[in-house]
Every structure is written in structure tokens, then in C-alpha cells.
PDB file of C-alpha atoms in Angstrom:
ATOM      1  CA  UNK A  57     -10.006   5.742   5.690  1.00 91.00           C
ATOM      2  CA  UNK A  58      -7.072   4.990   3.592  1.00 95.00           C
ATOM      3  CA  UNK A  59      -3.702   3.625   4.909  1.00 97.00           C
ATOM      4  CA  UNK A  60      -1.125   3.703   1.982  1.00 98.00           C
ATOM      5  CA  UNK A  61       1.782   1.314   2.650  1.00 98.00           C
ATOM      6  CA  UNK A  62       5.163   1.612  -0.315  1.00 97.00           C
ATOM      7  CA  UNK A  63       8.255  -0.232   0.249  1.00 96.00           C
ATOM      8  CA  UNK A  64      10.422  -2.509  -1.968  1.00 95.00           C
ATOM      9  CA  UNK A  65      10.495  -6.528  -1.752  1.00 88.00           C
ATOM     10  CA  UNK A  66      10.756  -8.344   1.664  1.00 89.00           C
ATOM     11  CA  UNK A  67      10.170  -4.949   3.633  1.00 94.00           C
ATOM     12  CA  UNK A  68       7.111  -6.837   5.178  1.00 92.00           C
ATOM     13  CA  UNK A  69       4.802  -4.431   4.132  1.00 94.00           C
ATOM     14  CA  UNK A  70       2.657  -7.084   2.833  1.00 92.00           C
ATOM     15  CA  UNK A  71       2.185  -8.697   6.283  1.00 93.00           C
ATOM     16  CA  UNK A  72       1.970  -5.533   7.802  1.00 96.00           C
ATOM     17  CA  UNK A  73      -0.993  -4.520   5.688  1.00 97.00           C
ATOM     18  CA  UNK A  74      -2.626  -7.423   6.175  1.00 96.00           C
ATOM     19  CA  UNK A  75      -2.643  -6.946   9.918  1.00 97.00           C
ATOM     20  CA  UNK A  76      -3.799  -3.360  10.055  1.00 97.00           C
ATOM     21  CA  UNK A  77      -6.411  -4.272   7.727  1.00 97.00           C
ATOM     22  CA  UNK A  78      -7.659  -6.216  10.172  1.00 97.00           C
ATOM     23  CA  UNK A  79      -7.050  -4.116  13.170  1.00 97.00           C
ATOM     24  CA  UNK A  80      -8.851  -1.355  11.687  1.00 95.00           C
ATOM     25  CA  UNK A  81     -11.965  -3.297  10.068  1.00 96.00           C
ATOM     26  CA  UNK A  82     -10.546  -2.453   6.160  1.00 96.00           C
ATOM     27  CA  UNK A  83     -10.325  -4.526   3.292  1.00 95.00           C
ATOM     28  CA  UNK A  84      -6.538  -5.122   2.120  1.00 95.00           C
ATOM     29  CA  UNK A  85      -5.067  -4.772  -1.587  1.00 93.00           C
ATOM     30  CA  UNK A  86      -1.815  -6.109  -2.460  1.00 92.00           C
ATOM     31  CA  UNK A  87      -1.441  -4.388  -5.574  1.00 92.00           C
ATOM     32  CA  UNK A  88       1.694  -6.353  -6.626  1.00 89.00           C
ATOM     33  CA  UNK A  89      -0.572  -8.711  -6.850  1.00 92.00           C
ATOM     34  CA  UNK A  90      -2.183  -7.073  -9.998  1.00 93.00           C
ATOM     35  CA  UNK A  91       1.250  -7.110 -11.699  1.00 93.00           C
ATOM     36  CA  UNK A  92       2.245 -10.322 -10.741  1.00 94.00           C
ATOM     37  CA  UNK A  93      -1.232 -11.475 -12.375  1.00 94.00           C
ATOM     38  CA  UNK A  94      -0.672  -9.800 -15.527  1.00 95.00           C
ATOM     39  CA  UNK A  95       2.934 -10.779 -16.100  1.00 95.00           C
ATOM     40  CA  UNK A  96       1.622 -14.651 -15.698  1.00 95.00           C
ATOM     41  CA  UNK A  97      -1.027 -14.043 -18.089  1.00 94.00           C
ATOM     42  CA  UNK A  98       2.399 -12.775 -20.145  1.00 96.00           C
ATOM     43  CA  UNK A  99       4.419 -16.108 -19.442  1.00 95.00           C
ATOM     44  CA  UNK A 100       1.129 -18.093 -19.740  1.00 94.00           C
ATOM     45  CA  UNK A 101       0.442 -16.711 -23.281  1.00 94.00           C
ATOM     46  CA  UNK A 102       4.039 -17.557 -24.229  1.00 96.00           C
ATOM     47  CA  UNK A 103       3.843 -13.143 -24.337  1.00 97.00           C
ATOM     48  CA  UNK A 104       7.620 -11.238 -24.037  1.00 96.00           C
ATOM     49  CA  UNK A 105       7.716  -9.800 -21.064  1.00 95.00           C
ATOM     50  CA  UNK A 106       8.699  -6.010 -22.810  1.00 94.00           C
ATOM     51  CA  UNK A 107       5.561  -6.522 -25.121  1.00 96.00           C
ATOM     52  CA  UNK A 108       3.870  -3.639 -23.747  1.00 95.00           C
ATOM     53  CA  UNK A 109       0.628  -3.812 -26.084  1.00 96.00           C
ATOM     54  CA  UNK A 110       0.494  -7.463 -25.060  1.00 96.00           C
ATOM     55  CA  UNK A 111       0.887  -6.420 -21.258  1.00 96.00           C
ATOM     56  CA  UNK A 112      -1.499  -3.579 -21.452  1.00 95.00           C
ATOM     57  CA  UNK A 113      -4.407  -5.916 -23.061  1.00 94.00           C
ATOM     58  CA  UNK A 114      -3.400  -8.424 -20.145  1.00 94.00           C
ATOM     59  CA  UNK A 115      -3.674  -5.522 -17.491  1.00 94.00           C
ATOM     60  CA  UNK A 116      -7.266  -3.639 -19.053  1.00 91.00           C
ATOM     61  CA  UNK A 117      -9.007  -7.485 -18.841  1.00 89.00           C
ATOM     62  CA  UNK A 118      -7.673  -8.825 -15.777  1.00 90.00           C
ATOM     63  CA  UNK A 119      -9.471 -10.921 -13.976  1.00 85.00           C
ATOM     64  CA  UNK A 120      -7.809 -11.694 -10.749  1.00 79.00           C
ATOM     65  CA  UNK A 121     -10.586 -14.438  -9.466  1.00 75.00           C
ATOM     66  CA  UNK A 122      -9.187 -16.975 -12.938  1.00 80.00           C
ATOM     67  CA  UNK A 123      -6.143 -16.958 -11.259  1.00 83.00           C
ATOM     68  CA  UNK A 124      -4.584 -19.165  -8.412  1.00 85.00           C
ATOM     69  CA  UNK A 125      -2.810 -16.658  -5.930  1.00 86.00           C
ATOM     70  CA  UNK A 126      -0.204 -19.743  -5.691  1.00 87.00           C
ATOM     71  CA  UNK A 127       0.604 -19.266  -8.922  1.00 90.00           C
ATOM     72  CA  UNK A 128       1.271 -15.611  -8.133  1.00 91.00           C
ATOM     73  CA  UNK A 129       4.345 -16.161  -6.055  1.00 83.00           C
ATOM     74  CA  UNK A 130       7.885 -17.046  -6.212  1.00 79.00           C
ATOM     75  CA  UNK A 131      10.831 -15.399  -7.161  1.00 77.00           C
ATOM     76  CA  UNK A 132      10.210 -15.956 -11.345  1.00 85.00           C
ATOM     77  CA  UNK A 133       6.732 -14.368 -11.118  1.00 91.00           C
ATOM     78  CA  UNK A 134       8.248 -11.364  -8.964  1.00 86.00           C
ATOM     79  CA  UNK A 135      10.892 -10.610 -11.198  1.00 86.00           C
ATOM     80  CA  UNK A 136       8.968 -10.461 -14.025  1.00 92.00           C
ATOM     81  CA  UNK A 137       5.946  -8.358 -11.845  1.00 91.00           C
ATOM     82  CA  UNK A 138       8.578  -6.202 -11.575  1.00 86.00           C
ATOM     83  CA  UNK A 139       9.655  -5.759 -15.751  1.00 90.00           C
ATOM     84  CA  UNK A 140       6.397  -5.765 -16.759  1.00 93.00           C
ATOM     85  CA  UNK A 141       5.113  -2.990 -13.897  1.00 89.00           C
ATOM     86  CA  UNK A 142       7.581  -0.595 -15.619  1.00 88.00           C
ATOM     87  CA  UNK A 143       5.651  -0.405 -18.776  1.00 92.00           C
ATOM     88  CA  UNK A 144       3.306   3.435 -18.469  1.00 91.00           C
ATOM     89  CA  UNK A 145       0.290   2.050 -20.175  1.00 93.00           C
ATOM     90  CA  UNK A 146       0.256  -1.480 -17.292  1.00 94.00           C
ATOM     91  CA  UNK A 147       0.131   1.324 -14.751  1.00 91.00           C
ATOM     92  CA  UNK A 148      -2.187   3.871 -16.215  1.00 92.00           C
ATOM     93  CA  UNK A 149      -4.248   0.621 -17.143  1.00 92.00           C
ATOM     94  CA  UNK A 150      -4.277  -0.465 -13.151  1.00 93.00           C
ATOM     95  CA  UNK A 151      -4.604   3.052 -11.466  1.00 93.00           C
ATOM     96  CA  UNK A 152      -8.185   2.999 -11.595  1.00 87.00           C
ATOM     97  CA  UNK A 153      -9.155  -0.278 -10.387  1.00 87.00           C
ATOM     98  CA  UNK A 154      -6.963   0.501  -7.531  1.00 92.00           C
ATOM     99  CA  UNK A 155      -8.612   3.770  -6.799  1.00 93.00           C
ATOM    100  CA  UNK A 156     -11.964   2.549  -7.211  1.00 90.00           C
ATOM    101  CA  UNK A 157     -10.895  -0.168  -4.276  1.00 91.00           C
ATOM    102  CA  UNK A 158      -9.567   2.254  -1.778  1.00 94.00           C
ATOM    103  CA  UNK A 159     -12.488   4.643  -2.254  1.00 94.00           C
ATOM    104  CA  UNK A 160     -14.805   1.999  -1.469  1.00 93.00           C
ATOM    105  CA  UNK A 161     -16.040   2.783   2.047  1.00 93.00           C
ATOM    106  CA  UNK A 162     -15.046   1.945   4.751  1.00 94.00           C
ATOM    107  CA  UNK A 163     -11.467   2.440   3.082  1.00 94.00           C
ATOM    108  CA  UNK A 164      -8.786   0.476   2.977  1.00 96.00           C
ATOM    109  CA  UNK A 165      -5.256  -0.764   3.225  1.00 97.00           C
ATOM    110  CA  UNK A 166      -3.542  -0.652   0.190  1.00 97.00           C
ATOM    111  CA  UNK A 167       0.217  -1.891  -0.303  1.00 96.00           C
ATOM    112  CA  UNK A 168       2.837  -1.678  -3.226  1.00 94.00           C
ATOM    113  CA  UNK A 169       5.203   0.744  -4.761  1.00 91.00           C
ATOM    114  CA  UNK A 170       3.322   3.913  -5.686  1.00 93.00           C
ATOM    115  CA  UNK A 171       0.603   3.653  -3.383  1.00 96.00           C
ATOM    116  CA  UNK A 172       1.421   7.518  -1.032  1.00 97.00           C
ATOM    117  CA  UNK A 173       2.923   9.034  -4.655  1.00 96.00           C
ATOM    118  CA  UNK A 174       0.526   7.840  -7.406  1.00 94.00           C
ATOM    119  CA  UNK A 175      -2.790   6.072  -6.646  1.00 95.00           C
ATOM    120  CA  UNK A 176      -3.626   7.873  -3.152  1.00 97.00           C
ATOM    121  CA  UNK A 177      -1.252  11.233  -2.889  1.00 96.00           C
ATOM    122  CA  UNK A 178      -3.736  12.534  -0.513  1.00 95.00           C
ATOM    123  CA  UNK A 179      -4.058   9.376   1.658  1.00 95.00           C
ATOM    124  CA  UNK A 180      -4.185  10.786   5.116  1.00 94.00           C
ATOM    125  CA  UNK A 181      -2.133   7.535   6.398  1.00 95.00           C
ATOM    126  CA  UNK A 182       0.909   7.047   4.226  1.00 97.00           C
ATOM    127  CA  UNK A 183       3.789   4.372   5.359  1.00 97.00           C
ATOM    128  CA  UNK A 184       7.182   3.645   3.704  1.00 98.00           C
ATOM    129  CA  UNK A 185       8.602   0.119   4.872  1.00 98.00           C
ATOM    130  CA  UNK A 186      11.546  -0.519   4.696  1.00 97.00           C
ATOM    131  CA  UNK A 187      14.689  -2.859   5.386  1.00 97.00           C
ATOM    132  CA  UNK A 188      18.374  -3.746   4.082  1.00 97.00           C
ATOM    133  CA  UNK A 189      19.077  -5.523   1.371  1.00 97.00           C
ATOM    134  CA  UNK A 190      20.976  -7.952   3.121  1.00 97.00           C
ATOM    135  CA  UNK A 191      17.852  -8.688   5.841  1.00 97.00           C
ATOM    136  CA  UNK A 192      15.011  -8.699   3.368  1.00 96.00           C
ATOM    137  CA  UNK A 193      17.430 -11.458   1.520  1.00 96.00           C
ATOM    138  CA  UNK A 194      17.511 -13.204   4.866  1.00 96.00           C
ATOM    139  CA  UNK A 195      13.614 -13.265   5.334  1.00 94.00           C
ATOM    140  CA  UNK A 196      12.903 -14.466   1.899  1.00 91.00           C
ATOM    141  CA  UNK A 197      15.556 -16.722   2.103  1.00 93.00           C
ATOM    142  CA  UNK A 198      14.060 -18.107   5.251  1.00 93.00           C
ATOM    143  CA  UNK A 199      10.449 -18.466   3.784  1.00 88.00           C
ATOM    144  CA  UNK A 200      11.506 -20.385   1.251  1.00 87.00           C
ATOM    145  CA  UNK A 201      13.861 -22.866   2.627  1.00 90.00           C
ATOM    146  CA  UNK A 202      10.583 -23.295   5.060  1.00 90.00           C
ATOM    147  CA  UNK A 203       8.591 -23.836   1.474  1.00 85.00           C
ATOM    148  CA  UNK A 204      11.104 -27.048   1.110  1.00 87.00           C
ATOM    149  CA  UNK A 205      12.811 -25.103  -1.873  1.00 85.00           C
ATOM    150  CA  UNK A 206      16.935 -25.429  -2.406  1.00 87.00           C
ATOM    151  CA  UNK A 207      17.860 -21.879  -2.304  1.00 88.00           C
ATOM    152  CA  UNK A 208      21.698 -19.667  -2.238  1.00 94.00           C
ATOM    153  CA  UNK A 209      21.514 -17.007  -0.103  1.00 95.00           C
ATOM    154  CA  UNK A 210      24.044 -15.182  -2.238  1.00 96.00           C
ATOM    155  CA  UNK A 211      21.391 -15.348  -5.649  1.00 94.00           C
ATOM    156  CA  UNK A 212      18.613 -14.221  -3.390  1.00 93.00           C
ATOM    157  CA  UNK A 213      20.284 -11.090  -2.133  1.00 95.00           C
ATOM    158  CA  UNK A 214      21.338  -9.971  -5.941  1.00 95.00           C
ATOM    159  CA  UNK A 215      17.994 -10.344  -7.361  1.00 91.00           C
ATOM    160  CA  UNK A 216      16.993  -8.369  -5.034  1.00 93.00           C
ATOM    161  CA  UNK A 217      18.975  -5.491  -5.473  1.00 95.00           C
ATOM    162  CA  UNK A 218      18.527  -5.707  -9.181  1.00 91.00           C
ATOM    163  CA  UNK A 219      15.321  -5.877  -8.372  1.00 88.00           C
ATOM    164  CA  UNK A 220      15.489  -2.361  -6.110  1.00 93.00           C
ATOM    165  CA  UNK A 221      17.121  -1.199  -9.131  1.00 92.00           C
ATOM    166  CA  UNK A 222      14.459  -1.115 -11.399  1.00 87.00           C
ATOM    167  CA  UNK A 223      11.633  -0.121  -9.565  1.00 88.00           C
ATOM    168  CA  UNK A 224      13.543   2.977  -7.879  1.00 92.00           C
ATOM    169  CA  UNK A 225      15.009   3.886 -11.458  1.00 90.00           C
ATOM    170  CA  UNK A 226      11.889   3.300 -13.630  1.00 84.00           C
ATOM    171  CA  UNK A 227      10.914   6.148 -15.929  1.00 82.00           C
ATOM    172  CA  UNK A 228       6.963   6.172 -14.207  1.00 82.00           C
ATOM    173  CA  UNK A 229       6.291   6.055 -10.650  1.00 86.00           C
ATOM    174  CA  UNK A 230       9.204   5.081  -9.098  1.00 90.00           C
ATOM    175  CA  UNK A 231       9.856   3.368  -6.108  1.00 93.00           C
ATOM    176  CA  UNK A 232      10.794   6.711  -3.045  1.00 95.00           C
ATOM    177  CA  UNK A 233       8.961   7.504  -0.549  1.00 96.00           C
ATOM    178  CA  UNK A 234       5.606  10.591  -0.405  1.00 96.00           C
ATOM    179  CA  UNK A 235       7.187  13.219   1.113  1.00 95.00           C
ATOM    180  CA  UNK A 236       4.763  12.545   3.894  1.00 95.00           C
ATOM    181  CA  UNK A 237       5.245   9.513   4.149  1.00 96.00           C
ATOM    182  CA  UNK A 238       6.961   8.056   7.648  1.00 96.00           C
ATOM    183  CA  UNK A 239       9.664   6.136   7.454  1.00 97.00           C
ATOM    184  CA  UNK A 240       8.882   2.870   9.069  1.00 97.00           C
ATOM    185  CA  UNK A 241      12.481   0.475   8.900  1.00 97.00           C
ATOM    186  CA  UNK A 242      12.058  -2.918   9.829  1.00 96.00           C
ATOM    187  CA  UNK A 243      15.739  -4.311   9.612  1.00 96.00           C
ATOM    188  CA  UNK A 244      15.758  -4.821  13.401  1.00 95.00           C
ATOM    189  CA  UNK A 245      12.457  -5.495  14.090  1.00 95.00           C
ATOM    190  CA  UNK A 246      10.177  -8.230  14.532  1.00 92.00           C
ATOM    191  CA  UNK A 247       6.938  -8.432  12.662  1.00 92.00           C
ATOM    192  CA  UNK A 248       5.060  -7.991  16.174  1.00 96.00           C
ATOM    193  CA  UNK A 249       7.664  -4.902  17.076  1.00 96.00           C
ATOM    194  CA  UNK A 250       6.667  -3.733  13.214  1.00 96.00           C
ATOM    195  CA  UNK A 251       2.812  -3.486  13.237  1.00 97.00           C
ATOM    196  CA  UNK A 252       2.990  -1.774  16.871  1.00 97.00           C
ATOM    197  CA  UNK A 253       5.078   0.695  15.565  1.00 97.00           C
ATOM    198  CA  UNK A 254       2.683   1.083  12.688  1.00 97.00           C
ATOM    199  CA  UNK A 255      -0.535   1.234  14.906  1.00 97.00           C
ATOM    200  CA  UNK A 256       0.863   4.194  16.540  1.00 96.00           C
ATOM    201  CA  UNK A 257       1.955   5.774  13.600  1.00 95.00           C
ATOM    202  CA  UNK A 258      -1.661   5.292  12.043  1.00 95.00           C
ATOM    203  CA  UNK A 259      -3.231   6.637  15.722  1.00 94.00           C
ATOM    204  CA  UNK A 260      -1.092   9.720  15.059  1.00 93.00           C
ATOM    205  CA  UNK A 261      -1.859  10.649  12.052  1.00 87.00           C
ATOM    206  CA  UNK A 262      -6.097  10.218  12.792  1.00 85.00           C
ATOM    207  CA  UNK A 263      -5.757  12.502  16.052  1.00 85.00           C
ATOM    208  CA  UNK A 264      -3.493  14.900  13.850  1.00 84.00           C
ATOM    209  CA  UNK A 265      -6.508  15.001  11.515  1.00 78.00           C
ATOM    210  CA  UNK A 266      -9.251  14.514  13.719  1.00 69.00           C
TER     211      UNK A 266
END
């Protein structure tokens, strides 16, 4: 069983992944994750971010476990996930360790950009969260003020629409969603609200293929 979860930044896809994983006894990959690890190998290494050959070699040897998943977050590391995951060869370097993941029985929940469109086009579960602009600001805005970090609303809300802009304008796999994918938005709901509306989205499609 594979669920397939796309959706920009601050959707809540992430969470939302994380709790059907569990609902339905799969194992969960954020594959942002992956990109956010190779673009700090990139700052680590003192690498430019647009050095594809240097972010390809990053990408084929990636070893997720030498890396703190605290140092994986925050709004640097995301932006620069989210330069370096627009380079083909990253992604064509990353495709099959995410394949060979979901294929893995029993399945699993896999969540990013190009999950329904690239890695699993025949996933029989395909989601695309979504939210505003101005709400996922609000969220992430939220989480980190609750981190203890001094953050403006206003700088939050433009990276990510910058941020929108390159993954739903880059030249390979860009951020849309399948065109089987449901459209799950989340502006108005809560993350409770969210995965219910998921779980019966997910029942649907199994008795549709059962």
C-alpha cells in the first residue's frame, strides 16, 4: 500500500503523513528530508548551492543516519532544499532510493513534491495538501515563535511564496498536483479536521480498488 502525499511548504502534509503512517501500520518518508540533507552537506562543504556536480555527488552518497534531523530544519536549510532540489541529476540521483522505500512491503507513506507525478504515478492513494500562502505563513510563523526564535510575519510569508515559485516553475518535476490526485485544502482546518478528512479519502480510494 502506497499513500502519496504532494503539497508545497506549511500545507501540513508532513504531519499528516506522519499520522496516517501510523493509522495504517506504514513506515513514513519525508522526502524533503533527502534534499534538505544534501543541501547541508552543500553548506557544510562550503559547496555553492547551483554546483550541481557537487550536489549530485552529495545526493548519490547520502547517508541520512550522519546527519542530525535538527540540523535539517529551519527556514535557511529549506530554502536552500528547495534550490538545490531543482537540479535534474539531485532528483534522478534520489528517485530510486525513494522507490525502493515505498515498495518495501507493507508500503508506505511517502510525502514531498513529486511524490503522485514522479516517484509513485501509479500510487493507488494520491493526496495534494494544500493551504494559502497567507495561513501556511501563519503556522510556520507560529512554530517558530513557539521555538523561542524572533521572527516578522511579513519575511515569512515572502519566502514562502518565492519559495512556491520555484518549485511550481522548476524545469523537472514541478510542484501541481497527479491528475488523480484529491485535492485536500487545509486553510480552514485543524490538523485533527485534516487527517479525518484524509482517512476517508484513503478508505475511498481502497474500497474503489478493492
Amino acid at each position: 500500500m502506497i499513500i502519496a502525499i504532494d503539497g508545497p511548504a506549511g500545507s501540513g502534509k508532513g504531519t499528516l503523513a506522519r499520522r496516517l503512517a501510523g493509522a495504517y501500520g506504514l513506515r513514513h518518508l519525508d522526502t524533503g528530508l533527502l534534499y534538505r540533507a544534501v543541501a547541508r552537506l552543500m553548506i557544510d562543504n562550503k559547496h555553492p548551492l547551483d554546483d550541481e556536480d557537487a550536489a549530485q555527488e552529495a545526493a548519490a552518497t547520502l547517508n541520512l543516519g550522519c546527519i542530525a534531523e535538527s540540523r535539517l530544519r529551519g527556514r535557511e536549510i529549506g530554502d536552500a532544499a528547495s534550490v538545490v532540489s531543482a537540479q535534474p541529476r539531485v532528483r534522478q540521483a534520489l528517485l530510486e532510493r525513494q522507490r525502493s522505500f515505498g515498495l518495501e512491503p507493507p508500503g508506505a507513506v511517502l510525502d514531498g513534491r513529486d511524490i503522485g507525478t514522479v516517484i509513485f504515478p501509479d500510487a493507488p492513494v494520491k493526496l495534494f495538501v494544500t493551504a494559502s500562502a497567507e495561513e501556511r505563513a501563519r503556522r510556520r510563523h507560529a512554530e517558530l515563535v513557539e521555538r523561542g526564535e524572533r521572527v516578522d510575519y511579513d519575511a515569512i510569508l515572502d519566502d514562502i511564496r518565492k519559495r512556491d515559485d520555484r518549485d511550481m516553475n522548476r524545469a523537472q518535476a514541478p510542484l501541481k498536483p497527479a491528475d488523480d490526485a484529491i485535492i485536500l485544502d487545509t486553510t480552514d482546518l485543524c490538523a485533527d479536521a485534516a487527517f479525518e478528512a484524509a482517512c476517508r479519502i484513503v478508505e475511498a480510494r481502497r474500497q474503489a480498488e478493492a
